[in-house]
Amino acid sequence: MSLRRFALALVLAATVAPGPACPGLAQPASAPAEVQYFWESPAELSALSVIADRFTALGGNWVGVPTTSARENRILAIQRISRGVPPFAIQWHAGRDIGLIADSGVIMDLSALAADAGWREMLNPTVPDWITRDGATLALPVAIHAENWAWYNSAILRAIGAGAPGDWTALAAVLETARDAGYPGIAMSPEPWQRMLLFWQVLAGAPDPDLARALVGEGDPSVVDRDSFRTAFGDFARLRRFDAHLPGVAGWRDAAEAVLRGDALVHFMGDWVLAEFRRQGAVAGRDFECVIGTGAVRRHLSVIDVFIFPRTGDRALTGDHRRLAATVLDRTVQAEFARRKGAIPVRADLHAEIDDPCSQSAYDTLGDGSRSVPAAAMFADERLLAALTGVIDDFWGNLDTDVATGIERIRAALAGARRN
């Protein structure tokens, strides 16, 4: 569903008759609190259980509503809101989409709750602006992820006498050495979003930090004429020939496990891979190497997971809203959720709780505000994103398409998406 249709559906949802009125702060603890989410891997569900168990211990009645993807999560949310039976809370990404929903008037304003609890002082400085609109706080932040990680098999690096490279030129050389020694290079599923994620990683490491926003936030076709974009696209293009095209790799978890087994040298994916590696007993520096921010400039490509609260009958915050907020932002919950999820806490005071070198590297990179750049999920126009995804997916899969042709196809795709 496009964001245009999404926004329209939510506007219509605001006009339908509401469901049964929810009591205010005196809501009984036994009232079901349906929490809808798209976390689905074993590590993600383990992390979510930290929140659910704590919420229950505080008197809440947690009812999980799992979905299989962010897209399914969005569609189900629209359907339930339009029927007047929204879930209590919905997992979402901070950023542009939050503003669209807020404009339709169907989510709750958490400003009073945030002010009472001192969120702005509590949260990592990168968070508040992404959960507010026109001064109103609209979402409960849960965790900060970095999408630009490279995960290497340690044994292969040792076998070829190489360290984990820090820029794309060095990476191409290491991949060449690995291939000459008989080791497959990149583990990647055939899913277009994984190819796009690598493309975003390359752009995030370019000297110009605004390339991605110019492409799918503003839809400026002239961005492809910038020297920094052309260099980055060339780096991306060189990686195509190292795709191992491993059989049986259908999703990101398959690709990550292939690297851990030594079936490929590297997988490019977000920090949720760290949680899966930990779950299998793998240790950084022994079994795998982690590099955040490959590129000329080391950056944290950030995406913020949040909960939004759909409006209900009386449109008032309830005891359970406050209970879930207190649960999510509790120091112990934040630290444990992030550890199990592979993420960074949204609280700013948990540096001492970071207990592994990968997370410490991400935390330190995020701590330098100039090195945090938003992921596409935080700002992308869906029309532009879909158009670019099609071009990048086709380019990755066709080695005969040269860089100049690929760039012109990007220009045409962005221009076409803006006209539609």
Short mmCIF file of C-alpha atoms in Angstrom, two decimals:
data_model
loop_
_atom_site.label_atom_id
_atom_site.label_comp_id
_atom_site.label_asym_id
_atom_site.label_seq_id
_atom_site.Cartn_x
_atom_site.Cartn_y
_atom_site.Cartn_z
CA MET A 1 0.00 0.00 0.00
CA SER A 2 1.42 3.38 -1.02
CA LEU A 3 1.88 6.17 1.49
CA ARG A 4 -0.70 8.23 -0.39
CA ARG A 5 -3.33 5.53 0.01
CA PHE A 6 -2.07 4.93 3.53
CA ALA A 7 -2.61 8.56 4.52
CA LEU A 8 -6.05 8.58 2.87
CA ALA A 9 -7.05 5.40 4.69
CA LEU A 10 -6.05 6.90 7.99
CA VAL A 11 -7.98 10.09 7.30
CA LEU A 12 -11.05 8.00 6.58
CA ALA A 13 -10.38 5.97 9.71
CA ALA A 14 -10.58 9.10 11.80
CA THR A 15 -14.19 9.63 10.67
CA VAL A 16 -15.60 6.19 11.43
CA ALA A 17 -17.52 5.39 14.55
CA PRO A 18 -15.11 4.45 17.33
CA GLY A 19 -15.15 1.14 19.11
CA PRO A 20 -16.18 0.73 22.72
CA ALA A 21 -14.92 3.59 24.86
CA CYS A 22 -11.82 2.81 26.86
CA PRO A 23 -11.77 3.90 30.50
CA GLY A 24 -9.24 6.55 31.48
CA LEU A 25 -6.46 6.22 33.98
CA ALA A 26 -8.63 3.95 36.12
CA GLN A 27 -8.58 1.24 33.46
CA PRO A 28 -8.46 -2.16 35.16
CA ALA A 29 -5.15 -3.93 34.86
CA SER A 30 -6.97 -6.97 33.46
CA ALA A 31 -8.09 -5.11 30.31
CA PRO A 32 -6.33 -6.72 27.32
CA ALA A 33 -3.61 -4.56 25.81
CA GLU A 34 -3.05 -5.80 22.26
CA VAL A 35 0.44 -4.95 21.03
CA GLN A 36 0.97 -5.42 17.29
CA TYR A 37 4.52 -5.90 15.98
CA PHE A 38 6.60 -7.23 13.10
CA TRP A 39 9.57 -8.58 15.04
CA GLU A 40 9.73 -12.25 14.15
CA SER A 41 13.20 -13.81 14.50
CA PRO A 42 13.96 -15.84 17.64
CA ALA A 43 16.30 -13.15 18.96
CA GLU A 44 13.75 -10.41 18.27
CA LEU A 45 11.02 -12.32 20.07
CA SER A 46 13.34 -12.93 23.00
CA ALA A 47 13.94 -9.18 23.23
CA LEU A 48 10.23 -8.44 23.03
CA SER A 49 9.57 -10.84 25.89
CA VAL A 50 11.61 -8.54 28.15
CA ILE A 51 9.04 -5.80 27.60
CA ALA A 52 6.04 -8.11 27.74
CA ASP A 53 7.13 -9.79 30.97
CA ARG A 54 7.86 -6.50 32.71
CA PHE A 55 4.56 -4.98 31.55
CA THR A 56 2.72 -8.02 32.92
CA ALA A 57 4.62 -7.87 36.20
CA LEU A 58 3.50 -4.26 36.60
CA GLY A 59 -0.15 -5.30 36.26
CA GLY A 60 -0.72 -5.09 32.52
CA ASN A 61 -2.46 -7.72 30.40
CA TRP A 62 -0.15 -8.10 27.38
CA VAL A 63 -1.66 -9.68 24.27
CA GLY A 64 0.83 -10.03 21.43
CA VAL A 65 -0.36 -9.60 17.82
CA PRO A 66 2.49 -10.72 15.54
CA THR A 67 2.74 -9.88 11.84
CA THR A 68 5.27 -11.17 9.34
CA SER A 69 6.60 -7.91 7.89
CA ALA A 70 6.47 -4.15 8.20
CA ARG A 71 4.14 -4.05 5.19
CA GLU A 72 1.69 -6.55 6.69
CA ASN A 73 1.90 -4.69 9.98
CA ARG A 74 0.94 -1.44 8.26
CA ILE A 75 -1.97 -2.94 6.33
CA LEU A 76 -3.40 -4.69 9.39
CA ALA A 77 -3.10 -1.48 11.39
CA ILE A 78 -5.08 0.46 8.76
CA GLN A 79 -7.74 -2.22 8.61
CA ARG A 80 -8.23 -2.32 12.36
CA ILE A 81 -8.22 1.45 12.76
CA SER A 82 -10.79 1.82 9.97
CA ARG A 83 -13.06 -0.75 11.66
CA GLY A 84 -12.86 1.12 14.94
CA VAL A 85 -11.07 -1.73 16.74
CA PRO A 86 -7.41 -0.65 16.79
CA PRO A 87 -4.81 -2.50 18.81
CA PHE A 88 -3.60 -0.84 21.99
CA ALA A 89 -0.10 -0.24 20.55
CA ILE A 90 1.60 -0.79 17.18
CA GLN A 91 5.28 -1.16 16.38
CA TRP A 92 6.38 1.44 13.84
CA HIS A 93 9.42 3.32 12.59
CA ALA A 94 9.99 6.87 13.71
CA GLY A 95 10.08 9.62 11.14
CA ARG A 96 8.02 10.58 8.12
CA ASP A 97 5.26 7.99 8.52
CA ILE A 98 4.57 9.19 12.06
CA GLY A 99 3.80 12.63 10.66
CA LEU A 100 1.40 11.18 8.08
CA ILE A 101 -0.50 9.31 10.74
CA ALA A 102 -0.56 12.34 13.03
CA ASP A 103 -2.05 14.45 10.24
CA SER A 104 -4.98 12.04 10.05
CA GLY A 105 -5.68 12.45 13.77
CA VAL A 106 -5.83 8.78 14.68
CA ILE A 107 -2.87 8.42 17.06
CA MET A 108 -2.48 9.75 20.56
CA ASP A 109 -0.43 12.77 21.57
CA LEU A 110 2.05 11.65 24.22
CA SER A 111 3.38 15.12 25.01
CA ALA A 112 2.06 15.23 28.58
CA LEU A 113 3.42 11.76 29.31
CA ALA A 114 6.81 12.65 27.79
CA ALA A 115 7.02 15.90 29.74
CA ASP A 116 6.11 14.24 33.03
CA ALA A 117 8.78 11.55 32.56
CA GLY A 118 11.45 13.92 31.19
CA TRP A 119 11.91 12.12 27.89
CA ARG A 120 13.86 14.89 26.19
CA GLU A 121 16.47 14.82 28.96
CA MET A 122 16.45 11.02 29.16
CA LEU A 123 16.71 10.12 25.47
CA ASN A 124 19.67 9.91 23.15
CA PRO A 125 19.82 13.30 21.37
CA THR A 126 19.20 11.65 17.99
CA VAL A 127 15.72 10.48 19.05
CA PRO A 128 13.36 13.35 20.05
CA ASP A 129 13.12 15.15 16.71
CA TRP A 130 12.09 11.91 14.97
CA ILE A 131 9.13 11.26 17.29
CA THR A 132 7.72 14.79 17.35
CA ARG A 133 5.74 16.93 14.93
CA ASP A 134 4.85 20.57 15.48
CA GLY A 135 5.98 20.24 19.07
CA ALA A 136 3.81 17.19 19.85
CA THR A 137 5.36 13.87 20.92
CA LEU A 138 3.70 11.11 18.93
CA ALA A 139 5.53 7.84 19.62
CA LEU A 140 7.16 5.84 22.40
CA PRO A 141 10.79 5.11 21.37
CA VAL A 142 12.03 1.57 21.94
CA ALA A 143 15.48 1.07 20.39
CA ILE A 144 17.95 2.49 17.88
CA HIS A 145 19.29 0.22 15.15
CA ALA A 146 22.20 0.67 12.79
CA GLU A 147 21.56 -0.68 9.30
CA ASN A 148 25.10 -0.36 7.94
CA TRP A 149 27.03 -3.31 9.32
CA ALA A 150 29.33 -5.74 7.55
CA TRP A 151 29.55 -9.18 9.20
CA TYR A 152 32.66 -11.25 8.35
CA ASN A 153 33.64 -14.83 8.94
CA SER A 154 36.75 -14.67 11.13
CA ALA A 155 38.23 -17.97 9.97
CA ILE A 156 38.16 -16.93 6.30
CA LEU A 157 39.83 -13.61 7.08
CA ARG A 158 42.54 -15.45 9.01
CA ALA A 159 42.97 -17.96 6.18
CA ILE A 160 43.61 -15.23 3.61
CA GLY A 161 45.71 -13.15 5.99
CA ALA A 162 43.39 -10.13 5.94
CA GLY A 163 41.69 -7.91 8.46
CA ALA A 164 38.14 -6.63 8.22
CA PRO A 165 38.32 -3.74 5.71
CA GLY A 166 37.08 -0.29 6.59
CA ASP A 167 36.35 1.16 3.14
CA TRP A 168 34.88 -0.13 -0.12
CA THR A 169 38.12 -0.14 -2.09
CA ALA A 170 39.83 -2.25 0.55
CA LEU A 171 36.78 -4.50 0.73
CA ALA A 172 36.87 -5.18 -3.01
CA ALA A 173 40.53 -6.17 -2.69
CA VAL A 174 39.78 -8.54 0.20
CA LEU A 175 36.88 -10.09 -1.73
CA GLU A 176 39.22 -10.62 -4.70
CA THR A 177 41.79 -12.32 -2.47
CA ALA A 178 39.11 -14.53 -0.92
CA ARG A 179 37.80 -15.54 -4.33
CA ASP A 180 41.29 -16.41 -5.56
CA ALA A 181 41.67 -18.62 -2.48
CA GLY A 182 38.40 -20.40 -3.22
CA TYR A 183 36.12 -18.65 -0.73
CA PRO A 184 32.73 -17.29 -1.84
CA GLY A 185 32.32 -13.58 -1.21
CA ILE A 186 28.99 -11.96 -0.36
CA ALA A 187 26.08 -13.84 1.18
CA MET A 188 22.89 -12.12 0.06
CA SER A 189 19.36 -13.27 -0.54
CA PRO A 190 17.66 -12.44 -3.86
CA GLU A 191 15.26 -10.09 -2.06
CA PRO A 192 15.38 -6.56 -3.54
CA TRP A 193 15.40 -4.92 -0.12
CA GLN A 194 18.70 -6.58 0.78
CA ARG A 195 20.35 -5.22 -2.35
CA MET A 196 18.91 -1.81 -1.52
CA LEU A 197 20.26 -2.06 2.02
CA LEU A 198 23.78 -2.55 0.68
CA PHE A 199 23.24 0.43 -1.63
CA TRP A 200 22.20 2.56 1.37
CA GLN A 201 25.29 1.38 3.23
CA VAL A 202 27.53 2.54 0.41
CA LEU A 203 25.80 5.92 0.24
CA ALA A 204 26.00 6.33 4.01
CA GLY A 205 29.78 5.99 3.87
CA ALA A 206 30.22 8.68 1.20
CA PRO A 207 31.63 12.11 2.12
CA ASP A 208 28.25 13.72 1.32
CA PRO A 209 25.86 12.55 4.07
CA ASP A 210 22.69 13.72 2.27
CA LEU A 211 22.76 11.51 -0.83
CA ALA A 212 20.02 9.12 0.30
CA ARG A 213 17.71 11.89 1.50
CA ALA A 214 18.15 13.74 -1.79
CA LEU A 215 17.27 10.57 -3.72
CA VAL A 216 14.17 9.23 -1.97
CA GLY A 217 13.25 12.04 0.38
CA GLU A 218 13.37 14.92 -2.09
CA GLY A 219 13.44 12.95 -5.35
CA ASP A 220 16.11 15.16 -6.88
CA PRO A 221 17.34 13.46 -10.08
CA SER A 222 20.33 15.82 -10.27
CA VAL A 223 21.88 14.11 -7.25
CA VAL A 224 23.27 11.50 -9.65
CA ASP A 225 25.53 14.20 -11.09
CA ARG A 226 27.34 14.75 -7.82
CA ASP A 227 30.88 13.39 -7.75
CA SER A 228 30.25 11.74 -4.38
CA PHE A 229 27.25 9.86 -5.77
CA ARG A 230 29.10 8.66 -8.85
CA THR A 231 31.99 7.42 -6.72
CA ALA A 232 29.61 5.63 -4.37
CA PHE A 233 27.67 4.05 -7.22
CA GLY A 234 30.92 2.81 -8.72
CA ASP A 235 31.83 1.22 -5.37
CA PHE A 236 28.42 -0.49 -5.28
CA ALA A 237 28.79 -1.69 -8.85
CA ARG A 238 32.16 -3.36 -8.18
CA LEU A 239 30.62 -5.49 -5.45
CA ARG A 240 28.14 -7.19 -7.81
CA ARG A 241 30.63 -9.70 -9.14
CA PHE A 242 31.27 -11.04 -5.63
CA ASP A 243 27.67 -12.08 -4.93
CA ALA A 244 28.01 -15.76 -4.05
CA HIS A 245 24.40 -16.60 -5.09
CA LEU A 246 24.34 -19.28 -2.44
CA PRO A 247 21.62 -21.94 -2.77
CA GLY A 248 19.18 -22.02 0.09
CA VAL A 249 19.72 -18.37 1.05
CA ALA A 250 16.19 -16.97 0.91
CA GLY A 251 16.32 -14.32 3.66
CA TRP A 252 18.68 -12.32 5.84
CA ARG A 253 18.92 -14.99 8.53
CA ASP A 254 19.97 -17.57 5.91
CA ALA A 255 22.66 -15.23 4.67
CA ALA A 256 23.93 -14.46 8.17
CA GLU A 257 24.09 -18.14 9.05
CA ALA A 258 25.96 -18.86 5.81
CA VAL A 259 28.68 -16.44 6.89
CA LEU A 260 28.83 -17.93 10.36
CA ARG A 261 29.26 -21.41 8.83
CA GLY A 262 32.04 -20.17 6.54
CA ASP A 263 30.03 -20.55 3.33
CA ALA A 264 30.73 -16.91 2.46
CA LEU A 265 33.03 -14.16 3.64
CA VAL A 266 30.61 -11.33 4.39
CA HIS A 267 26.97 -10.35 4.86
CA PHE A 268 25.73 -6.76 4.84
CA MET A 269 22.85 -6.30 7.24
CA GLY A 270 21.67 -4.40 10.32
CA ASP A 271 22.61 -5.06 13.91
CA TRP A 272 19.82 -7.59 14.41
CA VAL A 273 22.37 -10.06 13.00
CA LEU A 274 24.41 -9.59 16.17
CA ALA A 275 21.53 -10.87 18.26
CA GLU A 276 21.18 -13.98 16.09
CA PHE A 277 24.93 -14.64 16.28
CA ARG A 278 24.85 -14.31 20.05
CA ARG A 279 21.89 -16.66 20.26
CA GLN A 280 24.01 -19.30 18.52
CA GLY A 281 26.91 -18.78 20.90
CA ALA A 282 29.16 -17.02 18.38
CA VAL A 283 31.75 -14.60 19.75
CA ALA A 284 33.01 -11.43 18.07
CA GLY A 285 36.72 -11.69 17.24
CA ARG A 286 36.65 -15.47 17.35
CA ASP A 287 33.81 -16.50 15.03
CA PHE A 288 32.89 -13.26 13.31
CA GLU A 289 34.05 -9.69 12.80
CA CYS A 290 31.75 -6.69 12.82
CA VAL A 291 32.36 -3.40 11.05
CA ILE A 292 29.95 -0.50 11.28
CA GLY A 293 30.11 2.27 8.74
CA THR A 294 32.24 0.91 5.92
CA GLY A 295 33.22 3.82 3.70
CA ALA A 296 35.22 7.01 3.41
CA VAL A 297 33.37 8.33 6.47
CA ARG A 298 32.28 6.08 9.31
CA ARG A 299 28.61 6.74 10.09
CA HIS A 300 25.70 5.21 12.01
CA LEU A 301 22.82 4.60 9.59
CA SER A 302 20.05 4.93 12.14
CA VAL A 303 16.50 3.64 12.31
CA ILE A 304 14.40 4.04 15.45
CA ASP A 305 11.79 1.47 16.47
CA VAL A 306 8.80 2.93 18.30
CA PHE A 307 5.30 2.13 19.49
CA ILE A 308 2.40 4.32 18.45
CA PHE A 309 -0.91 4.39 20.33
CA PRO A 310 -4.06 4.59 18.16
CA ARG A 311 -6.80 6.80 19.52
CA THR A 312 -9.70 5.03 21.18
CA GLY A 313 -13.17 6.11 22.27
CA ASP A 314 -12.38 8.73 24.86
CA ARG A 315 -9.04 9.72 23.32
CA ALA A 316 -7.40 9.88 26.75
CA LEU A 317 -4.16 8.30 27.90
CA THR A 318 -4.85 5.33 30.11
CA GLY A 319 -2.99 3.66 32.93
CA ASP A 320 -1.77 1.03 30.47
CA HIS A 321 -0.30 3.66 28.15
CA ARG A 322 1.69 5.03 31.05
CA ARG A 323 2.53 1.52 32.19
CA LEU A 324 3.93 0.52 28.81
CA ALA A 325 5.92 3.75 28.53
CA ALA A 326 7.40 3.22 31.99
CA THR A 327 8.20 -0.38 31.06
CA VAL A 328 9.91 0.36 27.76
CA LEU A 329 12.04 3.19 29.16
CA ASP A 330 13.01 1.43 32.38
CA ARG A 331 16.82 1.26 32.63
CA THR A 332 16.94 -2.50 33.12
CA VAL A 333 14.46 -3.19 30.34
CA GLN A 334 16.27 -0.85 27.94
CA ALA A 335 19.62 -2.50 28.57
CA GLU A 336 18.35 -6.07 28.29
CA PHE A 337 16.09 -5.43 25.30
CA ALA A 338 18.96 -3.81 23.40
CA ARG A 339 21.34 -6.63 24.31
CA ARG A 340 18.95 -9.31 23.07
CA LYS A 341 17.97 -7.31 19.99
CA GLY A 342 21.48 -6.23 19.00
CA ALA A 343 20.37 -2.60 19.16
CA ILE A 344 21.34 0.55 21.06
CA PRO A 345 19.13 1.78 23.93
CA VAL A 346 17.15 4.95 23.29
CA ARG A 347 18.14 6.11 26.76
CA ALA A 348 21.31 8.20 26.81
CA ASP A 349 22.61 7.03 30.19
CA LEU A 350 23.37 3.37 29.51
CA HIS A 351 26.87 3.54 28.06
CA ALA A 352 28.23 1.44 30.93
CA GLU A 353 25.68 -1.30 30.16
CA ILE A 354 27.07 -1.99 26.68
CA ASP A 355 28.95 -5.26 27.07
CA ASP A 356 30.33 -6.29 23.67
CA PRO A 357 32.71 -4.72 21.14
CA CYS A 358 30.19 -4.54 18.29
CA SER A 359 27.55 -2.67 20.28
CA GLN A 360 30.23 -0.49 21.85
CA SER A 361 31.42 0.49 18.38
CA ALA A 362 27.87 1.41 17.35
CA TYR A 363 27.25 3.34 20.58
CA ASP A 364 30.46 5.32 20.15
CA THR A 365 29.68 6.11 16.52
CA LEU A 366 26.14 7.17 17.38
CA GLY A 367 27.50 9.30 20.21
CA ASP A 368 29.11 11.60 17.67
CA GLY A 369 25.99 13.37 16.45
CA SER A 370 27.64 14.35 13.18
CA ARG A 371 28.03 10.66 12.29
CA SER A 372 24.37 9.71 12.69
CA VAL A 373 22.38 9.69 9.45
CA PRO A 374 18.77 8.48 9.14
CA ALA A 375 17.91 5.29 7.31
CA ALA A 376 15.49 5.45 4.37
CA ALA A 377 12.67 4.09 6.54
CA MET A 378 12.76 7.36 8.45
CA PHE A 379 12.17 9.76 5.55
CA ALA A 380 11.56 8.02 2.21
CA ASP A 381 8.69 8.87 -0.11
CA GLU A 382 7.32 5.44 -0.98
CA ARG A 383 6.90 6.21 -4.69
CA LEU A 384 10.52 7.29 -5.00
CA LEU A 385 11.73 4.36 -2.93
CA ALA A 386 9.85 1.83 -5.06
CA ALA A 387 11.17 3.35 -8.27
CA LEU A 388 14.76 3.34 -7.06
CA THR A 389 14.48 -0.18 -5.65
CA GLY A 390 13.47 -1.53 -9.03
CA VAL A 391 16.48 0.04 -10.74
CA ILE A 392 18.98 -1.04 -8.08
CA ASP A 393 17.65 -4.61 -7.99
CA ASP A 394 17.91 -4.90 -11.77
CA PHE A 395 21.37 -3.33 -11.81
CA TRP A 396 22.72 -5.72 -9.18
CA GLY A 397 21.40 -8.73 -11.02
CA ASN A 398 22.75 -7.73 -14.45
CA LEU A 399 26.52 -7.49 -14.61
CA ASP A 400 26.33 -6.37 -18.23
CA THR A 401 24.74 -3.06 -17.19
CA ASP A 402 27.56 -0.54 -16.84
CA VAL A 403 27.78 2.26 -14.29
CA ALA A 404 26.86 5.05 -16.70
CA THR A 405 23.73 3.22 -17.82
CA GLY A 406 22.76 2.46 -14.24
CA ILE A 407 23.08 6.10 -13.26
CA GLU A 408 20.92 7.27 -16.14
CA ARG A 409 18.27 4.70 -15.24
CA ILE A 410 18.23 6.06 -11.69
CA ARG A 411 17.80 9.58 -13.03
CA ALA A 412 14.90 8.50 -15.24
CA ALA A 413 13.23 6.49 -12.47
CA LEU A 414 13.30 9.38 -10.02
CA ALA A 415 12.01 11.83 -12.62
CA GLY A 416 9.19 9.43 -13.55
CA ALA A 417 8.20 8.84 -9.93
CA ARG A 418 7.99 12.57 -9.28
CA ARG A 419 5.61 13.04 -12.24
CA ASN A 420 3.23 10.31 -11.06
#
